[in-house]
Coordinates of C-alpha atoms in Angstrom, one line a residue:
M27 CA -22.6 7.9 9.4
A28 CA -20.0 10.7 9.0
S29 CA -17.4 11.2 11.6
L30 CA -15.5 14.4 12.4
P31 CA -12.4 14.9 10.3
P32 CA -9.1 15.5 12.0
P33 CA -9.2 19.3 12.1
Y34 CA -12.4 19.2 14.1
Q35 CA -11.1 16.6 16.6
T36 CA -8.4 19.0 17.9
H37 CA -9.1 21.5 20.6
L38 CA -6.6 24.4 20.1
P39 CA -7.1 27.6 22.1
L40 CA -8.3 30.6 20.2
S41 CA -6.8 34.1 20.6
P42 CA -9.6 36.7 20.7
D43 CA -8.5 40.2 19.6
P44 CA -7.5 42.4 22.5
G45 CA -10.2 44.8 23.6
E46 CA -13.0 42.9 21.8
K47 CA -15.8 41.0 23.4
P48 CA -14.8 37.3 22.8
L49 CA -17.1 34.5 21.8
N50 CA -17.8 32.0 24.5
Y51 CA -16.3 29.0 22.7
E52 CA -17.4 25.5 23.6
P53 CA -16.1 23.4 21.9
Q54 CA -12.7 25.0 21.1
L55 CA -12.1 25.0 17.3
P56 CA -8.8 25.5 15.6
L57 CA -7.9 29.0 14.6
V58 CA -7.4 29.1 10.9
P59 CA -6.1 31.9 8.6
I60 CA -8.6 34.3 7.0
H61 CA -7.9 35.5 3.5
V62 CA -9.6 38.5 1.9
V63 CA -9.9 37.6 -1.8
T64 CA -10.0 40.2 -4.6
H65 CA -8.8 38.0 -7.4
A66 CA -9.7 34.5 -8.4
S67 CA -6.1 33.4 -8.3
Q68 CA -6.2 33.7 -4.5
L69 CA -8.7 30.9 -4.2
P70 CA -7.9 27.2 -4.0
A71 CA -7.6 25.5 -7.4
E72 CA -9.8 22.6 -6.3
F73 CA -12.6 25.1 -5.6
L74 CA -12.2 26.9 -8.9
E75 CA -12.1 23.7 -10.9
P76 CA -14.5 21.2 -9.3
S77 CA -13.9 17.6 -10.1
A78 CA -15.3 14.2 -9.0
E79 CA -11.7 13.2 -7.9
R80 CA -11.5 16.2 -5.5
Q81 CA -14.9 16.6 -3.9
L82 CA -15.2 19.3 -1.2
V83 CA -17.4 20.3 1.7
I84 CA -17.2 24.0 2.5
G85 CA -19.1 26.4 4.8
F86 CA -20.8 29.1 2.8
D87 CA -22.6 32.4 3.4
C88 CA -23.1 35.8 1.8
E89 CA -23.2 39.3 3.3
G90 CA -24.7 42.4 1.6
V91 CA -27.1 45.3 1.6
D92 CA -30.7 44.2 1.6
L93 CA -29.6 40.8 0.2
C94 CA -32.1 39.6 -2.3
R95 CA -32.6 40.0 -6.1
H96 CA -32.5 43.8 -5.8
G97 CA -29.8 44.2 -3.1
T98 CA -26.1 44.3 -3.3
L99 CA -23.9 41.2 -2.6
C100 CA -20.8 42.5 -0.9
I101 CA -18.9 39.4 0.5
M102 CA -19.1 35.7 -0.1
Q103 CA -17.6 33.6 2.7
L104 CA -16.0 30.2 2.0
A105 CA -14.9 28.1 5.0
F106 CA -12.4 25.3 4.3
P107 CA -11.0 23.0 7.1
D108 CA -7.7 24.9 6.9
A109 CA -8.7 28.5 6.0
V110 CA -11.6 30.9 5.5
Y111 CA -11.8 33.0 2.3
L112 CA -13.7 36.2 2.2
V113 CA -14.5 36.8 -1.5
D114 CA -14.8 40.6 -1.9
A115 CA -17.5 41.3 -4.4
I116 CA -17.1 45.0 -4.0
Q117 CA -13.3 45.0 -4.9
G118 CA -13.3 42.0 -7.2
G119 CA -16.6 42.8 -8.9
A120 CA -18.6 40.5 -11.2
V121 CA -15.5 38.9 -12.7
L122 CA -14.5 37.5 -9.4
I123 CA -18.0 36.2 -8.6
Q124 CA -18.3 34.6 -12.0
A125 CA -15.0 32.8 -11.4
C126 CA -16.8 31.1 -8.5
K127 CA -19.8 30.1 -10.6
P128 CA -18.6 26.6 -11.5
A129 CA -18.0 25.8 -7.8
L130 CA -21.3 27.2 -6.7
E131 CA -23.2 25.2 -9.3
S132 CA -21.2 22.0 -8.9
S133 CA -22.5 18.8 -7.5
Y134 CA -18.9 18.0 -6.5
I135 CA -18.8 20.8 -3.9
T136 CA -21.2 20.6 -1.0
K137 CA -22.1 24.1 0.3
V138 CA -23.1 24.1 4.0
I139 CA -25.2 27.2 4.7
H140 CA -27.8 28.3 7.2
D141 CA -31.0 29.5 5.4
C142 CA -30.0 29.5 1.7
K143 CA -33.1 31.3 0.2
R144 CA -32.0 34.9 0.0
D145 CA -28.3 34.1 -0.8
S146 CA -29.5 31.9 -3.7
E147 CA -31.9 34.6 -4.9
A148 CA -29.1 37.3 -4.9
L149 CA -26.7 35.0 -6.7
Y150 CA -29.3 34.1 -9.3
F151 CA -30.6 37.5 -10.2
Q152 CA -27.4 39.5 -9.8
F153 CA -24.9 37.0 -11.3
G154 CA -27.0 34.3 -13.1
I155 CA -25.7 31.6 -10.6
K156 CA -27.9 28.6 -9.7
L157 CA -26.7 27.6 -6.2
N158 CA -26.6 23.8 -6.2
N159 CA -25.8 21.0 -3.8
V160 CA -26.4 22.8 -0.5
V161 CA -26.8 21.4 3.0
D162 CA -29.0 23.9 4.8
T163 CA -28.4 23.6 8.5
Q164 CA -31.8 25.2 9.2
I165 CA -33.5 22.4 7.3
A166 CA -31.2 19.8 8.9
Y167 CA -32.0 21.0 12.4
S168 CA -35.8 20.6 11.7
L169 CA -35.3 17.1 10.3
I170 CA -33.3 16.0 13.3
E171 CA -35.9 17.4 15.7
E172 CA -38.7 15.6 13.8
Q173 CA -36.6 12.4 13.6
E174 CA -36.1 12.5 17.3
G175 CA -39.8 13.1 18.0
R176 CA -39.8 16.8 18.8
K177 CA -42.4 18.8 16.9
R178 CA -41.4 22.3 15.7
L179 CA -43.8 25.1 16.3
L180 CA -45.2 26.8 13.1
D181 CA -42.8 29.5 11.8
D182 CA -40.3 28.6 14.6
Y183 CA -37.1 28.4 12.5
I184 CA -33.8 28.0 14.3
S185 CA -31.6 31.1 13.9
F186 CA -27.9 30.7 13.3
V187 CA -27.2 32.2 16.7
G188 CA -29.7 29.7 18.2
L189 CA -28.0 26.8 16.4
L190 CA -24.6 27.8 17.6
A191 CA -25.8 28.0 21.2
D192 CA -27.3 24.4 21.0
P193 CA -24.8 22.2 22.9
R194 CA -25.6 19.3 20.6
Y195 CA -24.0 21.1 17.7
C196 CA -21.6 23.8 19.0
G197 CA -22.6 25.3 22.3
I198 CA -21.2 28.8 21.9
S199 CA -22.7 32.3 22.7
Y200 CA -22.2 34.4 19.6
L201 CA -22.2 37.8 21.3
E202 CA -20.6 39.8 18.4
K203 CA -23.4 38.9 16.0
E204 CA -25.8 41.1 18.0
E205 CA -23.3 44.0 17.8
V206 CA -23.1 43.6 14.0
R207 CA -26.9 43.5 13.8
F208 CA -27.0 46.8 15.8
L209 CA -24.5 48.4 13.4
L210 CA -26.5 47.2 10.4
R211 CA -29.7 48.8 11.8
Q212 CA -27.8 52.0 12.2
D213 CA -26.1 51.8 8.8
P214 CA -27.5 49.3 6.2
N215 CA -24.4 50.0 4.1
F216 CA -22.1 48.5 6.7
W217 CA -20.8 45.7 4.4
T218 CA -20.0 48.1 1.5
Y219 CA -17.2 50.0 3.3
R220 CA -13.6 49.3 2.3
P221 CA -11.0 48.6 3.5
L222 CA -12.7 45.9 5.6
S223 CA -12.3 46.6 9.3
E224 CA -11.0 43.9 11.7
Q225 CA -14.6 43.6 13.1
M226 CA -16.0 43.1 9.6
V227 CA -13.4 40.4 8.8
R228 CA -14.0 38.7 12.1
A229 CA -17.8 38.8 11.9
A230 CA -17.8 37.5 8.3
A231 CA -15.5 34.7 9.1
D232 CA -17.4 33.7 12.2
D233 CA -20.6 33.3 10.2
V234 CA -19.0 30.3 8.3
R235 CA -16.1 28.9 10.3
F236 CA -18.4 26.9 12.6
L237 CA -20.5 25.4 9.8
L238 CA -18.2 22.4 9.0
Y239 CA -18.1 21.4 12.6
I240 CA -21.9 21.6 12.8
Y241 CA -22.3 19.8 9.5
Y242 CA -20.4 16.7 10.7
K243 CA -22.3 16.7 14.0
M244 CA -25.6 16.7 12.0
M245 CA -24.5 14.0 9.6
E246 CA -23.9 11.7 12.6
K247 CA -27.6 12.1 13.5
L248 CA -29.5 12.1 10.2
N249 CA -30.9 8.8 9.0
Q250 CA -31.0 7.9 5.3
Q251 CA -34.5 9.2 4.7
S252 CA -33.8 12.5 6.4
L253 CA -30.6 12.8 4.3
W254 CA -32.7 12.6 1.1
Y255 CA -35.2 15.1 2.5
L256 CA -32.3 17.4 3.3
A257 CA -31.0 17.2 -0.2
V258 CA -34.3 17.7 -1.9
R259 CA -35.5 20.5 0.4
G260 CA -32.2 22.3 0.1
A261 CA -32.5 22.3 -3.7
L262 CA -36.1 23.5 -3.5
Y263 CA -35.2 26.3 -1.0
C264 CA -32.4 27.4 -3.4
R265 CA -35.0 27.8 -6.1
C266 CA -37.7 29.3 -3.9
F267 CA -37.4 33.0 -4.7
C268 CA -35.6 32.5 -8.0
I269 CA -38.8 32.6 -10.1
N270 CA -38.3 32.3 -13.9
D271 CA -40.5 31.7 -16.9
N272 CA -39.4 28.1 -17.6
N273 CA -40.4 26.4 -14.4
F274 CA -36.7 26.0 -13.4
A275 CA -36.0 23.8 -16.4
D276 CA -32.5 25.2 -16.6
W277 CA -31.7 24.2 -13.0
P278 CA -30.1 20.9 -12.0
P279 CA -32.6 18.1 -11.5
L280 CA -33.8 17.3 -8.0
P281 CA -32.1 14.4 -6.2
P282 CA -33.9 11.2 -7.0
I283 CA -35.3 8.9 -4.3
P284 CA -32.5 6.5 -3.3
D285 CA -33.1 2.8 -4.0
N286 CA -32.6 1.9 -0.3
L287 CA -35.7 4.0 0.6
I288 CA -38.0 2.0 -1.7
V289 CA -39.3 -0.9 0.2
D290 CA -41.8 -3.3 -1.4
G291 CA -42.6 -0.7 -4.0
N292 CA -43.3 2.0 -1.4
A293 CA -41.2 5.1 -1.4
P294 CA -41.3 8.5 0.3
E295 CA -43.6 10.9 -1.5
E296 CA -42.0 13.3 -4.0
E297 CA -41.5 16.8 -2.8
I298 CA -42.1 19.9 -4.9
L299 CA -42.1 23.7 -5.0
S300 CA -45.3 25.4 -6.1
V301 CA -45.6 29.2 -6.7
L302 CA -49.0 30.8 -6.5
G303 CA -49.7 34.3 -7.8
V304 CA -51.7 36.8 -5.7
P305 CA -53.6 39.7 -7.2
P306 CA -51.9 43.1 -6.6
G307 CA -52.8 44.6 -3.2
K308 CA -54.5 41.4 -2.0
M309 CA -51.7 39.7 -0.1
G310 CA -52.9 41.2 3.2
R311 CA -56.3 39.6 2.7
V312 CA -54.7 36.2 2.1
I313 CA -52.4 36.5 5.1
G314 CA -55.3 37.6 7.3
R315 CA -55.5 39.7 10.5
R316 CA -52.2 39.1 12.4
G317 CA -51.5 36.2 10.0
A318 CA -54.6 34.2 11.1
S319 CA -55.6 33.0 7.6
I320 CA -52.1 31.8 6.5
L321 CA -51.5 30.3 9.9
S322 CA -54.7 28.2 9.7
I323 CA -53.6 26.8 6.3
K324 CA -50.1 26.0 7.7
E325 CA -51.8 24.2 10.6
S326 CA -53.8 22.1 8.2
C327 CA -51.0 21.2 5.8
N328 CA -47.7 19.4 6.3
A329 CA -46.0 21.9 3.9
E330 CA -43.8 25.0 4.2
I331 CA -45.7 28.2 3.1
L332 CA -43.4 31.1 2.5
I333 CA -44.1 34.7 1.6
G334 CA -41.6 37.2 0.2
G335 CA -42.4 39.9 2.8
D336 CA -40.6 43.3 2.5
K337 CA -37.9 42.0 0.2
G338 CA -40.5 40.4 -2.2
P339 CA -41.6 39.2 -4.5
P340 CA -44.7 40.8 -3.1
D341 CA -47.3 38.9 -5.2
K342 CA -46.3 35.3 -4.7
V343 CA -46.8 32.5 -2.2
F344 CA -44.3 29.7 -2.2
I345 CA -45.2 26.2 -1.0
I346 CA -42.7 23.4 -0.4
G347 CA -43.5 19.9 0.7
P348 CA -44.9 16.5 -0.3
V349 CA -47.1 16.7 -3.4
K350 CA -50.4 15.9 -1.7
Q351 CA -49.8 18.4 1.1
V352 CA -48.7 21.1 -1.4
R353 CA -51.9 20.5 -3.5
K354 CA -54.0 20.8 -0.3
A355 CA -52.3 24.1 0.6
E356 CA -52.9 25.3 -3.0
A357 CA -56.6 24.6 -2.8
M358 CA -56.9 26.3 0.5
L359 CA -55.0 29.4 -0.7
R360 CA -57.1 29.5 -3.8
G361 CA -60.2 29.4 -1.5
K362 CA -58.8 32.5 0.3
L363 CA -58.3 34.2 -3.1
M364 CA -61.9 33.4 -4.0
D365 CA -63.0 35.1 -0.8
V366 CA -61.1 38.2 -2.0
Y367 CA -63.2 38.4 -5.2
Y368 CA -66.6 37.6 -3.6

């Protein structure tokens, strides 16, 4: 079991900016410097040059406009125990993001993120980066709930604000997040403006600086089998919307089943990602009225079934889970597609 490292055992008071609505902090985390990065030389050497001798765990997130394959990546946030780095993709451009590619693809650097799918998609299609070795706190939360006997409702995924508010992990009220969401609704180009305002810097930093604290709290709770599921599902979620023509052959291999989970020849079932194509204009028929068709399949299968929605891709259904459950979901979805034709 992991224990909290020294920076997360201290309780130093934070100094909210005058005139701004502060976060309701519980517990108190140390205030660390925030660096806006426009050139790779401003990033730590151990990040730019990953190695087995200097393995890292960092908080990670991305901000942008309509963040997906077609959107614009504006800021990439990196949270270290002693500093937060805001990698400015607008000012630094593709050269700066490409300098981060070895770290983002490295198995020596663990990237702690909440809901990796769209971030991974943007990095892959805009910069050719295959996000690897993530710990997705949304997945970890569900695994802990399941491990402790609490069943998650279908499509009830914990939000980052909800995770922060949970006293088991952080116990804070992230009030400014709602303010930023309101500004984004008013102006979707919010993250493109330069220079970065104090509010932009603070909001971007707050999206990652709690992640390491949450990570260590979660590592204390997860058992060995859940840790393997976390690694595999994180890898599959990173690939989810990154469809290519070679069935992800150029991506890193999935984490193997650890020997300690194989007992008397019995092991957890392999988990996979399956992508089903849907005829143009027929996705609504597959989803059903108010989602009834897709919901009935989700209720019948122990697998995650994801649809691209407004950001796309519009003609694909993504299924993640144990092989047998994925095959069952595939068969049921194909049945719905047959209904479309007849």
